[in-house]
């Protein structure tokens, strides 16, 4: 009887019993013996021709990059990186028909979506269609299968009954998956029921089930296909919570040159297969998800092998078949090797991207001899080297060489990292151009493939060191200021008494007295001492500024012009038209400008230009290293083209009594620094010997308006007869003031303290 044309037939070649399978059904086959030789010959000719045609067609296949992530049985990736499962098998049949060479790019689910967005792969299977994803990706027209999600708990959990039991649980889920995110995901479900849950976002479903089994999570969510295949490997069980039916499709990158062609060809095959109940599509669905295909042997009629068929013909056909198959295997192995090489290159590229991403410099050393094996890009930027230079550089040449930052100490540090664990320490490093800078080194030992490595992670801490030095400098100046303020206060009282008595003496002796010139000279000396005392008071804590809103350009111009008047030095002013006001003590700021411009004038004995600029500095542009309080600032820049300041003393120029001038007091810059700090600002000096110096002053801006001008007070007001009380703890001062005021006709009484003053 003739076979049914819609059945798959497998004719027996020899023996009495053979079988064929058609979606779980076994059928008997009748084999007429008289036509066997002809059919056998035709069979081998057809096979040989097909294989030869396949070989020729496979010469130049189209490479299709496909994302793969572990999600058995839909997608399975073994330890050797082989990708199998329902989706790969389905895609393999399409690839065969279309002459595609499939190249899988394995990774996590989230990595696959990212690569699809970046067009690093051409398509990705097993993607749930959502409206949000449709804005990022192009999907196949056909839905390949339906899926849904289910919650799983530990097999010993007897408490979970409904969605309300999610409250307070730790729930493991696949990071970025549709069963976690989106309007119908578990996160939104928990929120809509006004529940509280903690989500552990993991890289694959195996990790989700492992977290539930180990107790790291109270529950885990998975799609039903993966769970049906793999849940039995873990100590977990199903819960009644089933949610989120979803359509699974192929996804493609938008705006890719290959998307339209790949999508159209896949849709053609899927449409054809889904309309044929015996197609490979339904066979794969049955094989992976529904039930085992029934298979049993059935008796068939005995075949009559024609003995007249010559063995030579049979063997020649077999030989041709073997040759064709061998050549195909060689080509397949070649493609596999090429794919492996591409994967290795891709892995190397990913390693380089990760290795070069940190801003910290990373050195990889051979633990046995300290030789540099690899460096990242940050090393090249930090030290000013090329990669080739870095690979032949001696480690010692990257250190300052000043004890204890020398090559002799390096072996001890490496030994400590090997024996004691990671070591963290500060180090003075040297750039290729010889510039020294400070770094923090994190040194750790590790083995790669049995060979010891000193992974050194180096962080530039120059800014941190500057901030610490600045804080130390301010603390030191404050300590000296306390001392200076105390001395200046007492000394000022003494000078006041001396000056007052000198004035009284001049009044008693008269201008024609022989002692008058001596008294006048003594009075001038006391006034100079009083001026020095005033500087000390300004430098100390006692010289707090009396602030009000002020316009800097006018103060700066008047102060600077006063200093350079009559000299060969001129000032060049550049101030922004929209310069902000500052809240400052105008007298103290004027003193600062005069001190700095005077130093610039002395630095250019042959004359020159002092450049003074004022600009606004918004809060967003302030460097953290300055240590300033949040807010807007005005920056004053004063620069000259003079002799400059040597590097070995630039950090000392703000110290009290430090001076390089023969007639200097050493208080000018110390006072300047103190005034700026008390204004809530910052003063920074930079200089290059032989090229000049630059000082930058940062002062807080204010939104206050300028104060209204006060009417002038007439100086010709006659004193009134009145009683005046003088309170001072110094008897010498009290007596002096009493004598001075008494001479003006006032009645004076004195008090030694506040209590006595209140009584009087």
PDB file of C-alpha atoms in Angstrom, residues 505-682:
ATOM      1  CA  UNK A 505      54.778 116.767  78.031  1.00  0.00           C
ATOM      2  CA  UNK A 506      54.820 118.692  74.768  1.00  0.00           C
ATOM      3  CA  UNK A 507      51.903 120.713  76.003  1.00  0.00           C
ATOM      4  CA  UNK A 508      53.734 121.554  79.248  1.00  0.00           C
ATOM      5  CA  UNK A 509      57.066 122.425  77.654  1.00  0.00           C
ATOM      6  CA  UNK A 510      55.762 124.394  74.688  1.00  0.00           C
ATOM      7  CA  UNK A 511      57.161 124.523  71.159  1.00  0.00           C
ATOM      8  CA  UNK A 512      60.213 126.573  72.052  1.00  0.00           C
ATOM      9  CA  UNK A 513      61.470 124.334  74.800  1.00  0.00           C
ATOM     10  CA  UNK A 514      64.806 122.563  74.304  1.00  0.00           C
ATOM     11  CA  UNK A 515      63.156 119.179  74.918  1.00  0.00           C
ATOM     12  CA  UNK A 516      60.473 119.710  72.235  1.00  0.00           C
ATOM     13  CA  UNK A 517      62.447 118.065  69.356  1.00  0.00           C
ATOM     14  CA  UNK A 518      63.264 115.123  71.574  1.00  0.00           C
ATOM     15  CA  UNK A 519      59.629 114.711  72.567  1.00  0.00           C
ATOM     16  CA  UNK A 520      58.549 114.958  68.909  1.00  0.00           C
ATOM     17  CA  UNK A 521      61.072 112.272  67.844  1.00  0.00           C
ATOM     18  CA  UNK A 522      59.937 110.037  70.675  1.00  0.00           C
ATOM     19  CA  UNK A 523      56.302 110.568  69.622  1.00  0.00           C
ATOM     20  CA  UNK A 524      57.113 109.552  65.992  1.00  0.00           C
ATOM     21  CA  UNK A 525      58.829 106.392  67.230  1.00  0.00           C
ATOM     22  CA  UNK A 526      55.821 105.495  69.368  1.00  0.00           C
ATOM     23  CA  UNK A 527      53.469 106.035  66.409  1.00  0.00           C
ATOM     24  CA  UNK A 528      55.558 103.668  64.267  1.00  0.00           C
ATOM     25  CA  UNK A 529      55.410 101.113  67.074  1.00  0.00           C
ATOM     26  CA  UNK A 530      51.643 101.633  67.298  1.00  0.00           C
ATOM     27  CA  UNK A 531      51.315 100.980  63.549  1.00  0.00           C
ATOM     28  CA  UNK A 532      53.188  97.701  63.966  1.00  0.00           C
ATOM     29  CA  UNK A 533      50.946  96.835  66.894  1.00  0.00           C
ATOM     30  CA  UNK A 534      47.898  97.515  64.716  1.00  0.00           C
ATOM     31  CA  UNK A 535      49.218  95.027  62.158  1.00  0.00           C
ATOM     32  CA  UNK A 536      49.640  92.438  64.877  1.00  0.00           C
ATOM     33  CA  UNK A 537      46.089  93.036  66.055  1.00  0.00           C
ATOM     34  CA  UNK A 538      44.779  92.678  62.502  1.00  0.00           C
ATOM     35  CA  UNK A 539      46.751  89.453  62.067  1.00  0.00           C
ATOM     36  CA  UNK A 540      45.489  88.107  65.389  1.00  0.00           C
ATOM     37  CA  UNK A 541      41.965  87.103  66.299  1.00  0.00           C
ATOM     38  CA  UNK A 542      41.351  90.512  67.711  1.00  0.00           C
ATOM     39  CA  UNK A 543      41.281  92.089  64.228  1.00  0.00           C
ATOM     40  CA  UNK A 544      37.836  90.860  63.173  1.00  0.00           C
ATOM     41  CA  UNK A 545      36.570  92.715  60.064  1.00  0.00           C
ATOM     42  CA  UNK A 546      33.602  95.073  60.225  1.00  0.00           C
ATOM     43  CA  UNK A 547      31.805  93.995  57.070  1.00  0.00           C
ATOM     44  CA  UNK A 548      29.341  95.719  54.785  1.00  0.00           C
ATOM     45  CA  UNK A 549      28.458  95.408  51.128  1.00  0.00           C
ATOM     46  CA  UNK A 550      31.222  96.957  49.034  1.00  0.00           C
ATOM     47  CA  UNK A 551      32.124  97.477  45.371  1.00  0.00           C
ATOM     48  CA  UNK A 552      35.619  96.077  44.858  1.00  0.00           C
ATOM     49  CA  UNK A 553      36.824  97.889  41.693  1.00  0.00           C
ATOM     50  CA  UNK A 554      36.832 101.312  43.369  1.00  0.00           C
ATOM     51  CA  UNK A 555      38.636 100.027  46.492  1.00  0.00           C
ATOM     52  CA  UNK A 556      41.166  98.107  44.407  1.00  0.00           C
ATOM     53  CA  UNK A 557      41.924 100.979  42.015  1.00  0.00           C
ATOM     54  CA  UNK A 558      42.413 103.569  44.780  1.00  0.00           C
ATOM     55  CA  UNK A 559      44.583 101.243  46.889  1.00  0.00           C
ATOM     56  CA  UNK A 560      46.763 100.065  43.996  1.00  0.00           C
ATOM     57  CA  UNK A 561      47.277 103.536  42.493  1.00  0.00           C
ATOM     58  CA  UNK A 562      48.349 104.854  45.884  1.00  0.00           C
ATOM     59  CA  UNK A 563      51.107 102.208  46.137  1.00  0.00           C
ATOM     60  CA  UNK A 564      52.551 102.614  42.613  1.00  0.00           C
ATOM     61  CA  UNK A 565      52.254 106.407  42.541  1.00  0.00           C
ATOM     62  CA  UNK A 566      55.603 107.985  41.599  1.00  0.00           C
ATOM     63  CA  UNK A 567      57.213 104.660  40.635  1.00  0.00           C
ATOM     64  CA  UNK A 568      58.098 103.028  37.327  1.00  0.00           C
ATOM     65  CA  UNK A 569      55.372 100.423  37.891  1.00  0.00           C
ATOM     66  CA  UNK A 570      51.855 100.813  36.469  1.00  0.00           C
ATOM     67  CA  UNK A 571      48.639  98.898  37.092  1.00  0.00           C
ATOM     68  CA  UNK A 572      46.388  97.374  34.441  1.00  0.00           C
ATOM     69  CA  UNK A 573      42.803  96.814  35.669  1.00  0.00           C
ATOM     70  CA  UNK A 574      40.371  94.343  34.077  1.00  0.00           C
ATOM     71  CA  UNK A 575      37.122  93.967  36.037  1.00  0.00           C
ATOM     72  CA  UNK A 576      33.866  92.459  34.830  1.00  0.00           C
ATOM     73  CA  UNK A 577      31.099  94.965  34.198  1.00  0.00           C
ATOM     74  CA  UNK A 578      28.615  92.833  36.129  1.00  0.00           C
ATOM     75  CA  UNK A 579      30.948  92.162  39.071  1.00  0.00           C
ATOM     76  CA  UNK A 580      29.105  91.074  42.209  1.00  0.00           C
ATOM     77  CA  UNK A 581      29.360  92.985  45.473  1.00  0.00           C
ATOM     78  CA  UNK A 582      31.281  91.483  48.402  1.00  0.00           C
ATOM     79  CA  UNK A 583      30.563  91.663  52.115  1.00  0.00           C
ATOM     80  CA  UNK A 584      33.858  93.022  53.412  1.00  0.00           C
ATOM     81  CA  UNK A 585      35.751  95.449  55.617  1.00  0.00           C
ATOM     82  CA  UNK A 586      36.845  98.034  53.052  1.00  0.00           C
ATOM     83  CA  UNK A 587      39.766  99.221  55.162  1.00  0.00           C
ATOM     84  CA  UNK A 588      41.162  95.707  55.573  1.00  0.00           C
ATOM     85  CA  UNK A 589      40.655  94.822  51.898  1.00  0.00           C
ATOM     86  CA  UNK A 590      42.458  98.037  50.980  1.00  0.00           C
ATOM     87  CA  UNK A 591      45.332  96.962  53.230  1.00  0.00           C
ATOM     88  CA  UNK A 592      45.427  93.563  51.457  1.00  0.00           C
ATOM     89  CA  UNK A 593      45.595  95.171  47.995  1.00  0.00           C
ATOM     90  CA  UNK A 594      48.317  97.565  49.120  1.00  0.00           C
ATOM     91  CA  UNK A 595      50.427  94.739  50.590  1.00  0.00           C
ATOM     92  CA  UNK A 596      50.210  92.606  47.426  1.00  0.00           C
ATOM     93  CA  UNK A 597      50.764  95.465  44.979  1.00  0.00           C
ATOM     94  CA  UNK A 598      53.705  96.692  47.082  1.00  0.00           C
ATOM     95  CA  UNK A 599      55.288  93.221  46.881  1.00  0.00           C
ATOM     96  CA  UNK A 600      54.733  93.196  43.096  1.00  0.00           C
ATOM     97  CA  UNK A 601      56.370  96.637  42.856  1.00  0.00           C
ATOM     98  CA  UNK A 602      59.418  95.422  44.800  1.00  0.00           C
ATOM     99  CA  UNK A 603      59.618  92.310  42.567  1.00  0.00           C
ATOM    100  CA  UNK A 604      60.022  94.577  39.492  1.00  0.00           C
ATOM    101  CA  UNK A 605      62.744  97.080  40.435  1.00  0.00           C
ATOM    102  CA  UNK A 606      63.195  98.070  36.785  1.00  0.00           C
ATOM    103  CA  UNK A 607      59.489  98.751  36.343  1.00  0.00           C
ATOM    104  CA  UNK A 608      56.698  96.825  34.725  1.00  0.00           C
ATOM    105  CA  UNK A 609      52.956  96.162  34.721  1.00  0.00           C
ATOM    106  CA  UNK A 610      50.921  94.785  37.620  1.00  0.00           C
ATOM    107  CA  UNK A 611      47.833  93.072  36.207  1.00  0.00           C
ATOM    108  CA  UNK A 612      44.762  93.180  38.449  1.00  0.00           C
ATOM    109  CA  UNK A 613      41.597  91.362  37.423  1.00  0.00           C
ATOM    110  CA  UNK A 614      38.203  90.775  39.053  1.00  0.00           C
ATOM    111  CA  UNK A 615      35.749  88.094  37.908  1.00  0.00           C
ATOM    112  CA  UNK A 616      32.648  86.352  39.214  1.00  0.00           C
ATOM    113  CA  UNK A 617      32.966  82.694  40.245  1.00  0.00           C
ATOM    114  CA  UNK A 618      29.616  80.831  40.508  1.00  0.00           C
ATOM    115  CA  UNK A 619      29.339  78.130  43.164  1.00  0.00           C
ATOM    116  CA  UNK A 620      29.139  75.364  40.542  1.00  0.00           C
ATOM    117  CA  UNK A 621      32.636  76.159  39.231  1.00  0.00           C
ATOM    118  CA  UNK A 622      34.471  76.222  42.576  1.00  0.00           C
ATOM    119  CA  UNK A 623      37.128  73.541  42.952  1.00  0.00           C
ATOM    120  CA  UNK A 624      36.655  71.368  46.086  1.00  0.00           C
ATOM    121  CA  UNK A 625      40.375  71.626  46.847  1.00  0.00           C
ATOM    122  CA  UNK A 626      39.886  75.269  47.872  1.00  0.00           C
ATOM    123  CA  UNK A 627      37.877  74.173  50.922  1.00  0.00           C
ATOM    124  CA  UNK A 628      35.446  77.099  50.586  1.00  0.00           C
ATOM    125  CA  UNK A 629      31.928  77.187  51.983  1.00  0.00           C
ATOM    126  CA  UNK A 630      29.177  76.730  49.361  1.00  0.00           C
ATOM    127  CA  UNK A 631      28.181  79.909  47.548  1.00  0.00           C
ATOM    128  CA  UNK A 632      29.198  82.437  44.925  1.00  0.00           C
ATOM    129  CA  UNK A 633      32.557  84.211  45.063  1.00  0.00           C
ATOM    130  CA  UNK A 634      34.456  87.093  43.503  1.00  0.00           C
ATOM    131  CA  UNK A 635      38.045  86.333  42.487  1.00  0.00           C
ATOM    132  CA  UNK A 636      40.760  89.020  42.532  1.00  0.00           C
ATOM    133  CA  UNK A 637      43.910  88.147  40.579  1.00  0.00           C
ATOM    134  CA  UNK A 638      47.105  90.175  41.090  1.00  0.00           C
ATOM    135  CA  UNK A 639      50.077  89.157  38.938  1.00  0.00           C
ATOM    136  CA  UNK A 640      53.475  90.587  38.081  1.00  0.00           C
ATOM    137  CA  UNK A 641      56.376  89.751  35.769  1.00  0.00           C
ATOM    138  CA  UNK A 642      59.027  90.048  38.451  1.00  0.00           C
ATOM    139  CA  UNK A 643      61.730  87.831  39.885  1.00  0.00           C
ATOM    140  CA  UNK A 644      59.291  85.283  41.254  1.00  0.00           C
ATOM    141  CA  UNK A 645      59.362  83.218  44.448  1.00  0.00           C
ATOM    142  CA  UNK A 646      61.624  80.137  44.781  1.00  0.00           C
ATOM    143  CA  UNK A 647      59.761  76.827  45.163  1.00  0.00           C
ATOM    144  CA  UNK A 648      61.494  76.003  48.424  1.00  0.00           C
ATOM    145  CA  UNK A 649      60.050  79.021  50.222  1.00  0.00           C
ATOM    146  CA  UNK A 650      56.649  79.611  48.580  1.00  0.00           C
ATOM    147  CA  UNK A 651      54.919  77.564  51.297  1.00  0.00           C
ATOM    148  CA  UNK A 652      56.453  79.826  53.994  1.00  0.00           C
ATOM    149  CA  UNK A 653      55.562  83.253  52.638  1.00  0.00           C
ATOM    150  CA  UNK A 654      52.432  83.547  54.804  1.00  0.00           C
ATOM    151  CA  UNK A 655      54.295  82.699  58.029  1.00  0.00           C
ATOM    152  CA  UNK A 656      54.634  85.620  60.492  1.00  0.00           C
ATOM    153  CA  UNK A 657      58.024  87.356  60.428  1.00  0.00           C
ATOM    154  CA  UNK A 658      59.168  85.428  57.339  1.00  0.00           C
ATOM    155  CA  UNK A 659      60.629  87.895  54.840  1.00  0.00           C
ATOM    156  CA  UNK A 660      63.244  88.082  52.105  1.00  0.00           C
ATOM    157  CA  UNK A 661      63.486  91.889  52.297  1.00  0.00           C
ATOM    158  CA  UNK A 662      66.177  93.625  54.302  1.00  0.00           C
ATOM    159  CA  UNK A 663      63.741  96.197  55.682  1.00  0.00           C
ATOM    160  CA  UNK A 664      60.622  94.052  55.845  1.00  0.00           C
ATOM    161  CA  UNK A 665      58.709  93.236  59.028  1.00  0.00           C
ATOM    162  CA  UNK A 666      57.520  89.818  57.809  1.00  0.00           C
ATOM    163  CA  UNK A 667      53.904  90.643  58.693  1.00  0.00           C
ATOM    164  CA  UNK A 668      52.558  91.913  55.344  1.00  0.00           C
ATOM    165  CA  UNK A 669      51.556  88.579  53.765  1.00  0.00           C
ATOM    166  CA  UNK A 670      50.720  87.018  57.131  1.00  0.00           C
ATOM    167  CA  UNK A 671      48.281  89.866  57.783  1.00  0.00           C
ATOM    168  CA  UNK A 672      46.934  89.616  54.227  1.00  0.00           C
ATOM    169  CA  UNK A 673      46.294  85.876  54.627  1.00  0.00           C
ATOM    170  CA  UNK A 674      44.609  86.431  58.006  1.00  0.00           C
ATOM    171  CA  UNK A 675      42.300  89.137  56.646  1.00  0.00           C
ATOM    172  CA  UNK A 676      41.154  86.984  53.701  1.00  0.00           C
ATOM    173  CA  UNK A 677      40.521  83.940  55.935  1.00  0.00           C
ATOM    174  CA  UNK A 678      38.508  86.059  58.389  1.00  0.00           C
ATOM    175  CA  UNK A 679      36.399  87.221  55.457  1.00  0.00           C
ATOM    176  CA  UNK A 680      35.530  83.566  54.750  1.00  0.00           C
ATOM    177  CA  UNK A 681      37.741  83.532  51.680  1.00  0.00           C
ATOM    178  CA  UNK A 682      40.896  81.890  50.403  1.00  0.00           C
TER     179      UNK A 682
END
